Coordinates of C-alpha atoms in Angstrom, one line a residue:
Chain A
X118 CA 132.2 82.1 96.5
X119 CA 134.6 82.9 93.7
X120 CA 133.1 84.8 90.4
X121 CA 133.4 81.9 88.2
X122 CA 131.0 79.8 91.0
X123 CA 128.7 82.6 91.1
X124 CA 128.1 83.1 87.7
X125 CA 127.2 79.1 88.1
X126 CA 125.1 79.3 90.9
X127 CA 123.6 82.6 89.6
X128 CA 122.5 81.7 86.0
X129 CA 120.7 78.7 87.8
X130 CA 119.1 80.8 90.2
X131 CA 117.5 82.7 87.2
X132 CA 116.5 80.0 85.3
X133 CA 114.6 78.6 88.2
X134 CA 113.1 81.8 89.2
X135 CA 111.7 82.8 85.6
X136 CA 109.2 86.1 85.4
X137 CA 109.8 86.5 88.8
X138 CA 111.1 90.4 89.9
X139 CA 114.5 89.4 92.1
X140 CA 115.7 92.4 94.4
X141 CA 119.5 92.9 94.2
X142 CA 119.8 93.7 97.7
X143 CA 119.2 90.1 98.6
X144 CA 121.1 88.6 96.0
X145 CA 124.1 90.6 97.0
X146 CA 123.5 89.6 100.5
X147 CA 123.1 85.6 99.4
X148 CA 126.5 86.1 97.4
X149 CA 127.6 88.2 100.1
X150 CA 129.3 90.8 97.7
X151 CA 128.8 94.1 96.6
X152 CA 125.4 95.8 94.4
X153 CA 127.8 96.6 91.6
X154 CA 129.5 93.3 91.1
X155 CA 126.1 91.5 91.1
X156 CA 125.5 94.5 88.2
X157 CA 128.4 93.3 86.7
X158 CA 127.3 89.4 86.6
X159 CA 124.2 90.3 85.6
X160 CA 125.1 92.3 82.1
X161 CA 127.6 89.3 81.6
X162 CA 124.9 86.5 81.7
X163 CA 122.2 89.1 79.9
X164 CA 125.1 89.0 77.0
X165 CA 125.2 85.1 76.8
X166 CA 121.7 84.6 77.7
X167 CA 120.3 87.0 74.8
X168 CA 123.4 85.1 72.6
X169 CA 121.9 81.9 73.0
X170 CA 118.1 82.4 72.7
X171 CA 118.2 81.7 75.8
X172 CA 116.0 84.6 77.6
X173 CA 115.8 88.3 78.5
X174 CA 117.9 89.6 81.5
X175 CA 116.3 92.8 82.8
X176 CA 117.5 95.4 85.4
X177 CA 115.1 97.9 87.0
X178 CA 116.9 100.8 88.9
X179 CA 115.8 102.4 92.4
X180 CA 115.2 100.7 95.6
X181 CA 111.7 98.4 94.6
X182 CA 113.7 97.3 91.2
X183 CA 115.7 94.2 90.8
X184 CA 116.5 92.3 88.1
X185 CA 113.9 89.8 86.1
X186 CA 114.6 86.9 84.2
X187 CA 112.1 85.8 81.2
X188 CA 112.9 82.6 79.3
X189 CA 112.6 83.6 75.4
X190 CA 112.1 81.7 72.3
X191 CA 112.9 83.3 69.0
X192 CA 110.1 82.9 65.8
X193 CA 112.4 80.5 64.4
X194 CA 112.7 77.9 67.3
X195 CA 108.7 78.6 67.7
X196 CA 108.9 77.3 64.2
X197 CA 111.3 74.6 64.2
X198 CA 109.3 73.0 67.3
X199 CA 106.4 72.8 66.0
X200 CA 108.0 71.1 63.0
X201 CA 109.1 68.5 65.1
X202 CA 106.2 68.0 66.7
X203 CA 104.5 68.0 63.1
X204 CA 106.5 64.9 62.3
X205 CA 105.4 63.4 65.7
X206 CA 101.9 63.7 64.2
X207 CA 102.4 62.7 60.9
X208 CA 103.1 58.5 62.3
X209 CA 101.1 56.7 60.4
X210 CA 99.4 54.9 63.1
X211 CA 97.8 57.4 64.6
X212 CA 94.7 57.4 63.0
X213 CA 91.8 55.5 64.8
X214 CA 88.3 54.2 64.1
X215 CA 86.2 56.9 63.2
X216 CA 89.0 58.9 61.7
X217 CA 90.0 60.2 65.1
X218 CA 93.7 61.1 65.8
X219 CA 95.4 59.6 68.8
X220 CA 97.6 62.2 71.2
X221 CA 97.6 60.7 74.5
X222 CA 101.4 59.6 73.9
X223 CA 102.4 63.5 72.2
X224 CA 100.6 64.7 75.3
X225 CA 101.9 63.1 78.2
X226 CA 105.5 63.2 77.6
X227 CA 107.5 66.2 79.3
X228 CA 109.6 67.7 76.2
X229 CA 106.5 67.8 73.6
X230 CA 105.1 69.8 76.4
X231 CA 107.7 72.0 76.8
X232 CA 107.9 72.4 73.2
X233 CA 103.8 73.8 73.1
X234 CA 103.9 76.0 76.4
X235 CA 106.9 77.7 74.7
X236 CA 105.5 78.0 71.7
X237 CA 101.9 79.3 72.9
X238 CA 103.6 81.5 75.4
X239 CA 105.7 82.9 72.8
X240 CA 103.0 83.6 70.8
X241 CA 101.3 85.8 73.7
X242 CA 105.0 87.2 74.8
X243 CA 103.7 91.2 74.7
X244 CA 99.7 90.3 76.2
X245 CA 98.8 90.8 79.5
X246 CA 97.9 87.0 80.6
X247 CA 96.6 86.4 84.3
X248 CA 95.3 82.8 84.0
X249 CA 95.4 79.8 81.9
X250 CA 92.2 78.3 81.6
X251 CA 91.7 74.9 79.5
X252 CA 88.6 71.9 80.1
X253 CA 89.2 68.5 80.7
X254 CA 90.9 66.4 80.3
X255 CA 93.5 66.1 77.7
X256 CA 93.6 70.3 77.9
X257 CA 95.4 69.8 81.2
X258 CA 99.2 69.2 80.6
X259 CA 98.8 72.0 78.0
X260 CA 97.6 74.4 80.0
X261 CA 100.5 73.5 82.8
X262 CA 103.0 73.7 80.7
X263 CA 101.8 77.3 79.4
X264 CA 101.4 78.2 83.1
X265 CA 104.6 77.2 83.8
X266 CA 106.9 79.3 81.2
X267 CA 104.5 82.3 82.7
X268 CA 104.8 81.4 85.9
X269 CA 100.7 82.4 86.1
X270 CA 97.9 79.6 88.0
X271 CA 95.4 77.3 85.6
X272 CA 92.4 76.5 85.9
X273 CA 90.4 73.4 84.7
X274 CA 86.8 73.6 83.8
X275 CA 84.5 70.1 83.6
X276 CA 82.0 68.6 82.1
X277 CA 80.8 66.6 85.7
X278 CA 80.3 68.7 89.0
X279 CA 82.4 67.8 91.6
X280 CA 81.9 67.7 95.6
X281 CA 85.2 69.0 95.7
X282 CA 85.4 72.1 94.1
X283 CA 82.5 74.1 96.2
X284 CA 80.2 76.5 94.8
X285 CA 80.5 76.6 90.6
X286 CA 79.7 78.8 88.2
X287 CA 78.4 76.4 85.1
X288 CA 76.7 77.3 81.4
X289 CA 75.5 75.7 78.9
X290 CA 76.9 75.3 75.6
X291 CA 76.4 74.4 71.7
X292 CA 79.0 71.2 70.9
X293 CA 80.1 72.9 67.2
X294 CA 80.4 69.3 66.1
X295 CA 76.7 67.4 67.3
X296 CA 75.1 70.3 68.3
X297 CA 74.2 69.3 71.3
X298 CA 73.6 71.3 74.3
X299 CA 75.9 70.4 76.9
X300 CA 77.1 71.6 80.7
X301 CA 80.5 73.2 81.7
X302 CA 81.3 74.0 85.1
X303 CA 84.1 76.2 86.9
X304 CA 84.9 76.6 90.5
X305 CA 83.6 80.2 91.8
X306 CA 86.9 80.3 93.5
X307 CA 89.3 80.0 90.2
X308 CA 89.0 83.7 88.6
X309 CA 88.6 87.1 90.1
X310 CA 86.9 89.7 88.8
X311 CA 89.1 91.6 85.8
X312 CA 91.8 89.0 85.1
X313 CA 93.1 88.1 82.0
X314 CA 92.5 84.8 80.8
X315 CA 94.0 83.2 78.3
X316 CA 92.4 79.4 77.1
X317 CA 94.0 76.5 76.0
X318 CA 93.0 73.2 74.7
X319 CA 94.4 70.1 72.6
X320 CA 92.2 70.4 69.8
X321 CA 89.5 71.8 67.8
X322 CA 86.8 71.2 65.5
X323 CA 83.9 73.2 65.4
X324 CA 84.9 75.6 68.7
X325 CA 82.1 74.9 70.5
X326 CA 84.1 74.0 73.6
X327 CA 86.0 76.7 73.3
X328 CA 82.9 78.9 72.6
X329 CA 81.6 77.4 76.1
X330 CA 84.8 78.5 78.0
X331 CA 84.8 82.0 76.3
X332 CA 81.3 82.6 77.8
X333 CA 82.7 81.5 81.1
X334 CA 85.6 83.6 81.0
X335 CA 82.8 86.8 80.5
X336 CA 80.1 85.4 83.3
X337 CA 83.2 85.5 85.8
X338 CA 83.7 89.0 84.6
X339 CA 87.3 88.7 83.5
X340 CA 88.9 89.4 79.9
X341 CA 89.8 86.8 77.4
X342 CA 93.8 87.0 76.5
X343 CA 93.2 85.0 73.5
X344 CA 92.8 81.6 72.4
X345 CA 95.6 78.7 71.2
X346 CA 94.9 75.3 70.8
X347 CA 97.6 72.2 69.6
X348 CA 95.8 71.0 67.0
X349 CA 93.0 72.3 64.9
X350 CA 91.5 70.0 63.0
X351 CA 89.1 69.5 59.6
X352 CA 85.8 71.2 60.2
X353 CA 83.3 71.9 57.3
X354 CA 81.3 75.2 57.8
X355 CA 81.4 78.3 60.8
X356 CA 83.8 77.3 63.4
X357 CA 81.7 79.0 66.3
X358 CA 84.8 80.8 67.3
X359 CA 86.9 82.4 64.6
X360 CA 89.8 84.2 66.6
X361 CA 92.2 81.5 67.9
X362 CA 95.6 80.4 67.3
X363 CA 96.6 77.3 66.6
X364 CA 100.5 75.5 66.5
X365 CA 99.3 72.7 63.8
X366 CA 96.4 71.5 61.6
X367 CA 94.8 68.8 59.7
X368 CA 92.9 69.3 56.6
X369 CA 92.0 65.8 56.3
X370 CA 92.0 62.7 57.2
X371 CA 93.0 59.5 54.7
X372 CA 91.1 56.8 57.1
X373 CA 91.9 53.9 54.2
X374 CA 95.2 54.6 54.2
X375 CA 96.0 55.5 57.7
X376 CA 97.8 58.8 56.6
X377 CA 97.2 62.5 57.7
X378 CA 98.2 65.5 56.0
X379 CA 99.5 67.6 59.1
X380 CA 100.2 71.7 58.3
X381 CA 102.2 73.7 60.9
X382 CA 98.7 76.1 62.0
X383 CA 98.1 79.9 61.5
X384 CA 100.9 80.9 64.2
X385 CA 102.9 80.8 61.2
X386 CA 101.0 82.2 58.6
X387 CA 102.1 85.5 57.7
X388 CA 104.9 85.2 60.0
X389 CA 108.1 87.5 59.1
X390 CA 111.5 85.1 59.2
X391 CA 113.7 86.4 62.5
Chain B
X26 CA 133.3 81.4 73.8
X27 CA 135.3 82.8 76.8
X28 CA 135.7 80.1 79.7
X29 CA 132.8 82.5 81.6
X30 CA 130.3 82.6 78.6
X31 CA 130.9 79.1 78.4
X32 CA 130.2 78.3 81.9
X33 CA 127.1 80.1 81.9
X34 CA 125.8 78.7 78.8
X35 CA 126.9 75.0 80.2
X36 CA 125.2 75.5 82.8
X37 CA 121.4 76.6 81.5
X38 CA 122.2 73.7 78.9
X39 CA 122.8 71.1 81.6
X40 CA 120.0 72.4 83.5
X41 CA 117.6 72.1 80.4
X42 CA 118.7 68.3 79.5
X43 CA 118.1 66.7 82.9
X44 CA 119.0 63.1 83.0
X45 CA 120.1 63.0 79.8
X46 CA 123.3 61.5 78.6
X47 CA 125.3 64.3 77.0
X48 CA 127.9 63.3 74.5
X49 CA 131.5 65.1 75.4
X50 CA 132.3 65.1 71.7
X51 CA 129.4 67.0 70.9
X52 CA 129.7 69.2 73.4
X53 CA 133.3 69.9 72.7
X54 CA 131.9 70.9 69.3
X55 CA 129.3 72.8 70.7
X56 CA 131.8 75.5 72.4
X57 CA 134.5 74.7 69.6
X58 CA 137.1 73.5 72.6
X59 CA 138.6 70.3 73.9
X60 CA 137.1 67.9 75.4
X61 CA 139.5 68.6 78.4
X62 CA 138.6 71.9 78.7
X63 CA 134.7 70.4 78.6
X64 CA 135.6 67.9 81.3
X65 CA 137.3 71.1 83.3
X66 CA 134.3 73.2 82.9
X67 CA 132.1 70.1 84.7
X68 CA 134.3 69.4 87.6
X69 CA 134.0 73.0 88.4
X70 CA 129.7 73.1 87.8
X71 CA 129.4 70.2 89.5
X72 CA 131.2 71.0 92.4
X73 CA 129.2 74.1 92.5
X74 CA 125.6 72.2 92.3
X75 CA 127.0 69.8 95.1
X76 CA 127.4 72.7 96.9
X77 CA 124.2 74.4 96.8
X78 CA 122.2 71.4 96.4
X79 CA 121.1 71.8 92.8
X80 CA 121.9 68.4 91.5
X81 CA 124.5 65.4 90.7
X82 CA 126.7 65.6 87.9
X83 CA 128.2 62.3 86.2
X84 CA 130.5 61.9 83.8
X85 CA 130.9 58.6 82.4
X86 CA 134.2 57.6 80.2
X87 CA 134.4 55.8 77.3
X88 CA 133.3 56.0 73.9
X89 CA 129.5 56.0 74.9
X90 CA 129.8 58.1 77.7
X91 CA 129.0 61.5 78.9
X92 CA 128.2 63.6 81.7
X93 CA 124.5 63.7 83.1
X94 CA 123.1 65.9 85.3
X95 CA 120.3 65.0 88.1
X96 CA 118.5 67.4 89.4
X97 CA 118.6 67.0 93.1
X98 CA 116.6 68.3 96.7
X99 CA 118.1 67.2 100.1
X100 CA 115.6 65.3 102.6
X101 CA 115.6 69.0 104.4
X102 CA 114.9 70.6 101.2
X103 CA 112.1 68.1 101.1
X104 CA 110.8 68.6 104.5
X105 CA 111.1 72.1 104.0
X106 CA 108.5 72.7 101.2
X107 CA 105.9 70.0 102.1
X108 CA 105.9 72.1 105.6
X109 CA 104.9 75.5 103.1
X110 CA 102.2 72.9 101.2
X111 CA 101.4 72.2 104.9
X112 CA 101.0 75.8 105.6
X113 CA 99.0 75.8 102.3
X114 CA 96.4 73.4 102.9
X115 CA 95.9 74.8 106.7
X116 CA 94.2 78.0 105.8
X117 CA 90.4 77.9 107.0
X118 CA 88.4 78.4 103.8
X119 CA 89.2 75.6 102.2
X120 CA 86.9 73.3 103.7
X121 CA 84.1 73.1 101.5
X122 CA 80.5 71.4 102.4
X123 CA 80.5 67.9 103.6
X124 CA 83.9 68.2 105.1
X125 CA 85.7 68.5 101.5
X126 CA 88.8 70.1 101.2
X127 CA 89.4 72.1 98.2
X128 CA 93.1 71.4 96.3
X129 CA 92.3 73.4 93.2
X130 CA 94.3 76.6 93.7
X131 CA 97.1 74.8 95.0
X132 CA 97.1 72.0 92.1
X133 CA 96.7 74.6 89.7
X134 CA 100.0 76.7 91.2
X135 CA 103.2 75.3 89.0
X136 CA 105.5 76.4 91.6
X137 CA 103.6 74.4 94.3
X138 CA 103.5 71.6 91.7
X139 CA 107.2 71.5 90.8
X140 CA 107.4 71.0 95.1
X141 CA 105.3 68.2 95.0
X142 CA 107.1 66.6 91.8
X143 CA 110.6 67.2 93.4
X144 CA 109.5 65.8 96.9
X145 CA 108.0 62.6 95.2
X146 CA 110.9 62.3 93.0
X147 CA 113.3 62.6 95.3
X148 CA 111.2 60.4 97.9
X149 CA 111.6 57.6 94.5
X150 CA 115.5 58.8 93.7
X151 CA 117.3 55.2 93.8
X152 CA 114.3 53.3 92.3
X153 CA 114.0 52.6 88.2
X154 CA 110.7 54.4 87.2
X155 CA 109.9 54.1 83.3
X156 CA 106.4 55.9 83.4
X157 CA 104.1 57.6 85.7
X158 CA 100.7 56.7 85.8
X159 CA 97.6 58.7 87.4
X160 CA 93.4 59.1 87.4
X161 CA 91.8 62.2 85.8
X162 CA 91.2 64.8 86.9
X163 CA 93.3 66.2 89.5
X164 CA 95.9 63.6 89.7
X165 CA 97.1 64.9 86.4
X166 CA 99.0 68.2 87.1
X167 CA 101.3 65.7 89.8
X168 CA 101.8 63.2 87.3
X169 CA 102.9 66.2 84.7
X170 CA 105.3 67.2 87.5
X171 CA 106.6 64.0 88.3
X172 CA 107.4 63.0 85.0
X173 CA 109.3 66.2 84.3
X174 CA 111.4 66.3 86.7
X175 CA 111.9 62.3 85.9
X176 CA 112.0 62.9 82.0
X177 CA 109.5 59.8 81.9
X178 CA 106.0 60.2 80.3
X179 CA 103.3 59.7 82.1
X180 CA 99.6 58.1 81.2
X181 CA 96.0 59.1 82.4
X182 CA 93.4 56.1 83.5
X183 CA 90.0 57.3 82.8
X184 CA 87.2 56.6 84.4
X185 CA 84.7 57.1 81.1
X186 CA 85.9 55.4 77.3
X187 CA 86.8 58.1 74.8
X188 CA 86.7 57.4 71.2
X189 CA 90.1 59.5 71.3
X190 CA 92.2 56.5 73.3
X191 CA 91.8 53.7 70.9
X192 CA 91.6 50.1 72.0
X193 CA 91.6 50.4 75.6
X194 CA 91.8 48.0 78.9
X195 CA 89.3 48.1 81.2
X196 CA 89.6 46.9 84.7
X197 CA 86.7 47.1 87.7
X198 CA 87.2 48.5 91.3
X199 CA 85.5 49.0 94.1
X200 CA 85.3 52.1 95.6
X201 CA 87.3 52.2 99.2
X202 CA 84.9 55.1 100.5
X203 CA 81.3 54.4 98.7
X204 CA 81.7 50.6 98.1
X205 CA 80.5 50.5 95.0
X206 CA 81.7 49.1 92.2
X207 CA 83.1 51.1 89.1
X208 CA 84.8 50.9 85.9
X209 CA 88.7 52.8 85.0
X210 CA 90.0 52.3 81.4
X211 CA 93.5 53.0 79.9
X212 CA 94.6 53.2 76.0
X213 CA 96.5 49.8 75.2
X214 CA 99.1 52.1 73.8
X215 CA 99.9 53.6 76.9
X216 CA 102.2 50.8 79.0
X217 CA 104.8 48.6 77.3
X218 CA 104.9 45.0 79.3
X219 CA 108.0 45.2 81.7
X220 CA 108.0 48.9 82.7
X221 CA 108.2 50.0 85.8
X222 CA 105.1 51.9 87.0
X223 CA 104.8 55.1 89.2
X224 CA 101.5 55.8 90.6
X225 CA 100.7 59.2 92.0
X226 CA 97.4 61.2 92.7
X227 CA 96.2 64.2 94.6
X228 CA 94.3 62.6 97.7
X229 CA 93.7 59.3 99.4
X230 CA 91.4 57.9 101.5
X231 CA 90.0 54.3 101.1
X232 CA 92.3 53.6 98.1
X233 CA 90.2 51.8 96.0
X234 CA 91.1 54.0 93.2
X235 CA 94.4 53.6 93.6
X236 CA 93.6 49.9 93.9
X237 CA 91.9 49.7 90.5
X238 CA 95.2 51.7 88.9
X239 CA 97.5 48.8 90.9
X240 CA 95.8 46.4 89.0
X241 CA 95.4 47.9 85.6
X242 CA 99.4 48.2 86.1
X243 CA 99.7 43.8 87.2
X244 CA 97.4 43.9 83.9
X245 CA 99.2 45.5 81.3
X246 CA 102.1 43.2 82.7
X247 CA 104.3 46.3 84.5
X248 CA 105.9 46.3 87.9
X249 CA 104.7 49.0 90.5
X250 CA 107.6 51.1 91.6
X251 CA 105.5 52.6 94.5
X252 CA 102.1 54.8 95.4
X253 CA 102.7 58.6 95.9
X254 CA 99.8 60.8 97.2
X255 CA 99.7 64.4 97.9
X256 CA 97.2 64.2 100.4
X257 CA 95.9 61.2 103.0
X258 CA 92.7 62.2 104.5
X259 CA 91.0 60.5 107.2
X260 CA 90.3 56.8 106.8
X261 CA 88.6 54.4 109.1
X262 CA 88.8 50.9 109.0
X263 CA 91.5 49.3 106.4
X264 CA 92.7 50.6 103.8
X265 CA 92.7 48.9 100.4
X266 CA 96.3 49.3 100.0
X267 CA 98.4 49.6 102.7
X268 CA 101.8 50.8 101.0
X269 CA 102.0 54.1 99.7
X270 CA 103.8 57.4 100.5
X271 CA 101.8 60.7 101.2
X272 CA 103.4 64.0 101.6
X273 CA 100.9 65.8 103.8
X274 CA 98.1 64.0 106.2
X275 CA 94.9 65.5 107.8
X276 CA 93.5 62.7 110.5
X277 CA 90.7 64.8 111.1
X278 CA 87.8 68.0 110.3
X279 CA 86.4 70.0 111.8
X280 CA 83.5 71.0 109.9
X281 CA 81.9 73.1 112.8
X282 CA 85.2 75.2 113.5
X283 CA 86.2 74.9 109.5
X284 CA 89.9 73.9 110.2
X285 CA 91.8 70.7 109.3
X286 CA 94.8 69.8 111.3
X287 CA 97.5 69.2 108.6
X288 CA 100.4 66.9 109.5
X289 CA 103.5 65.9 107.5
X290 CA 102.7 62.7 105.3
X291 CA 104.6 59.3 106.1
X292 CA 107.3 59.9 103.9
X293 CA 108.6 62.0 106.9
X294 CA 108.2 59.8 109.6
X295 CA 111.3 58.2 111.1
X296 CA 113.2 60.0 108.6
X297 CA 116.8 60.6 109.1
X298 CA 118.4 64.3 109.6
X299 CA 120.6 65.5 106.7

């Protein structure tokens, strides 16, 4: 293989191998060239990569190191994607009986999703994060999309027990918005002891989901990473959870005339321009 | 740009718009070059991706056209990684209580995910699909997968109403396995009439879910484009519907012993060699 093909073939190897530690021995073996030309590619695509916004190339000398690729957003493409997907929200007939937003469509469509996971992941780039956790159902794609860019597992919590998923850990919980106690449950298999756990959802009101899987994350012994949800929306009072992070939110809702006022949420509060 | 930076760039780009039409002017702008140099640059990354299997690359002349690039496994390729989720699924703790076997861990893993989306994509390569559709909970994460690799959204039948979905349509089913007969409901929103329907889930046995999701499909005035399952347990008697394609097959349990003999699904049989 000529350079020019493996500076192809190589920059997609990266990109489909993302947060993963890639020893140079093999990959001069699979270009079947020298260490120090695969050096040489390397600081050549870290130069365009880091150019472009594209990611982070790092080497790591000595015989266990390698080199590792992590996909990287900057603040302002964080911020710029969630402005799209603002404008997403912001159609007009997406308000429902009852003053409830409709996200089904936002939420299963592949570059939205992209757009969140990098965003959310972006926003945890220097934490520690084991495991995505998120409930049922609409949480799901969210929390995949996260767990792919950080190439970590997810979990999914329910509200029903399921023959299929063995022995559970389940609490109980305060819904923030009725106030009702209600029942989560988690396979004992998802978490080990001392992970990390980061949770995920679509939306909020009150927390009290949220509040649920947080006592989870602590009866399975492991840590909670933080919390980031799509949409946070109007909620009078004490959320029951008051660290979180959230990529958009409502303040209210104009049920006659169909219209919503949507904010980008407090990821970008505060936040110093790149 | 230097012809290298350019071709490493050109490459992440075309590997982050998957079949998408790219305009040539544009991206003779994008690298300030001629549109010669851009169509030089693609006869050289795609004969580089034909080489190592990455994917197709088109170009398309005329004042509409383009070049788009399809992201592409060989049937080996295939066979290859539903062997590893064979490997997967074989280990001896995952059969759970009343001869379950538990998916979670592997349906929460993206890279085992992105293996099942790229098998059943490429399983679907030559036939139009518009949308994926699939049944919470577990189907989801495949349906995600699918659809990425597709760049079609995909839509989630429920089998309780949520004020969150709008109108809905409701269809009945019966049950393949229990015989009883239940209720699925999708948001009117989510299918257009005239599109071309992918169904996919995580396991299979008597079919009647996938049943009641063939006819919510017939209708919401679609077409099915096929029936893609992870996973075909053991079934006897007929089942509810008899075309589909699984990707792995277990024909039998053995509680006592706790191991499940995992075959490769029908999409393998009488398959041709590369």
């Amino acid at each position: 293989m000529k350079r020019n093909e493996r500076l192809v073939d190589f920059t997609n190897y990266l990109i489909n191998h993302p947060n993963k530690m890639l020893n140079l021995n093999k990959l001069s073996k699979r270009y079947e060239v020298a260490k120090s030309s695969i050096s040489e590619d390397l600081v050549f695509i870290k130069h365009v990569f880091e150019d472009q916004g594209v990611g982070i190339v790092e080497t790591f000398p000595g015989s266990l190191g390698g080199v590792r690729f992590t996909p990287y957003i900057t603040d302002k493409m964080s911020q710029e994607m969630s402005e799209q997907l603002a404008k997403l929200l912001s159609e007009e007939n997406r308000i429902l009986p009852g003053g409830y937003i409709y996200l089904s469509d936002i939420l299963g469509t592949p570059s939205n999703l992209k757009k969140i996971g990098q965003i959310i992941a972006h926003e945890y780039k220097d934490k520690q994060i084991d495991v995505i956790m998120t409930i049922a159902t609409k949480g799901i794609p969210i929390a995949q999309s996260v767990a792919e860019i950080l190439d970590v597992p997810f979990v999914i919590v329910r509200r029903d027990q399921k023959v299929t998923e063995g022995a559970t850990l389940n609490v109980n919980y305060m819904s923030g918005s009725s106030s009702r106690v209600e029942n989560m449950t988690l396979s004992k298999r998802s978490l080990s002891i001392g992970q990390s756990v980061l949770i995920v959802d679509d939306f909020m009101k009150g927390a009290g989901t949220i509040n649920g899987m947080k006592s989870l994350v602590y009866e399975f012994d492991c840590f909670l990473a933080g919390v980031a949800v799509f949409l946070e929306g109007p909620f009078k009072g004490d959320r029951l959870v008051k660290e979180y992070k959230s990529i958009l939110r409502v303040d209210s809702i104009d049920i006659a005339n169909r219209s919503i006022d949507v904010k980008l949420g407090n990821i970008f509060e505060n936040q110093p321009k790149d």
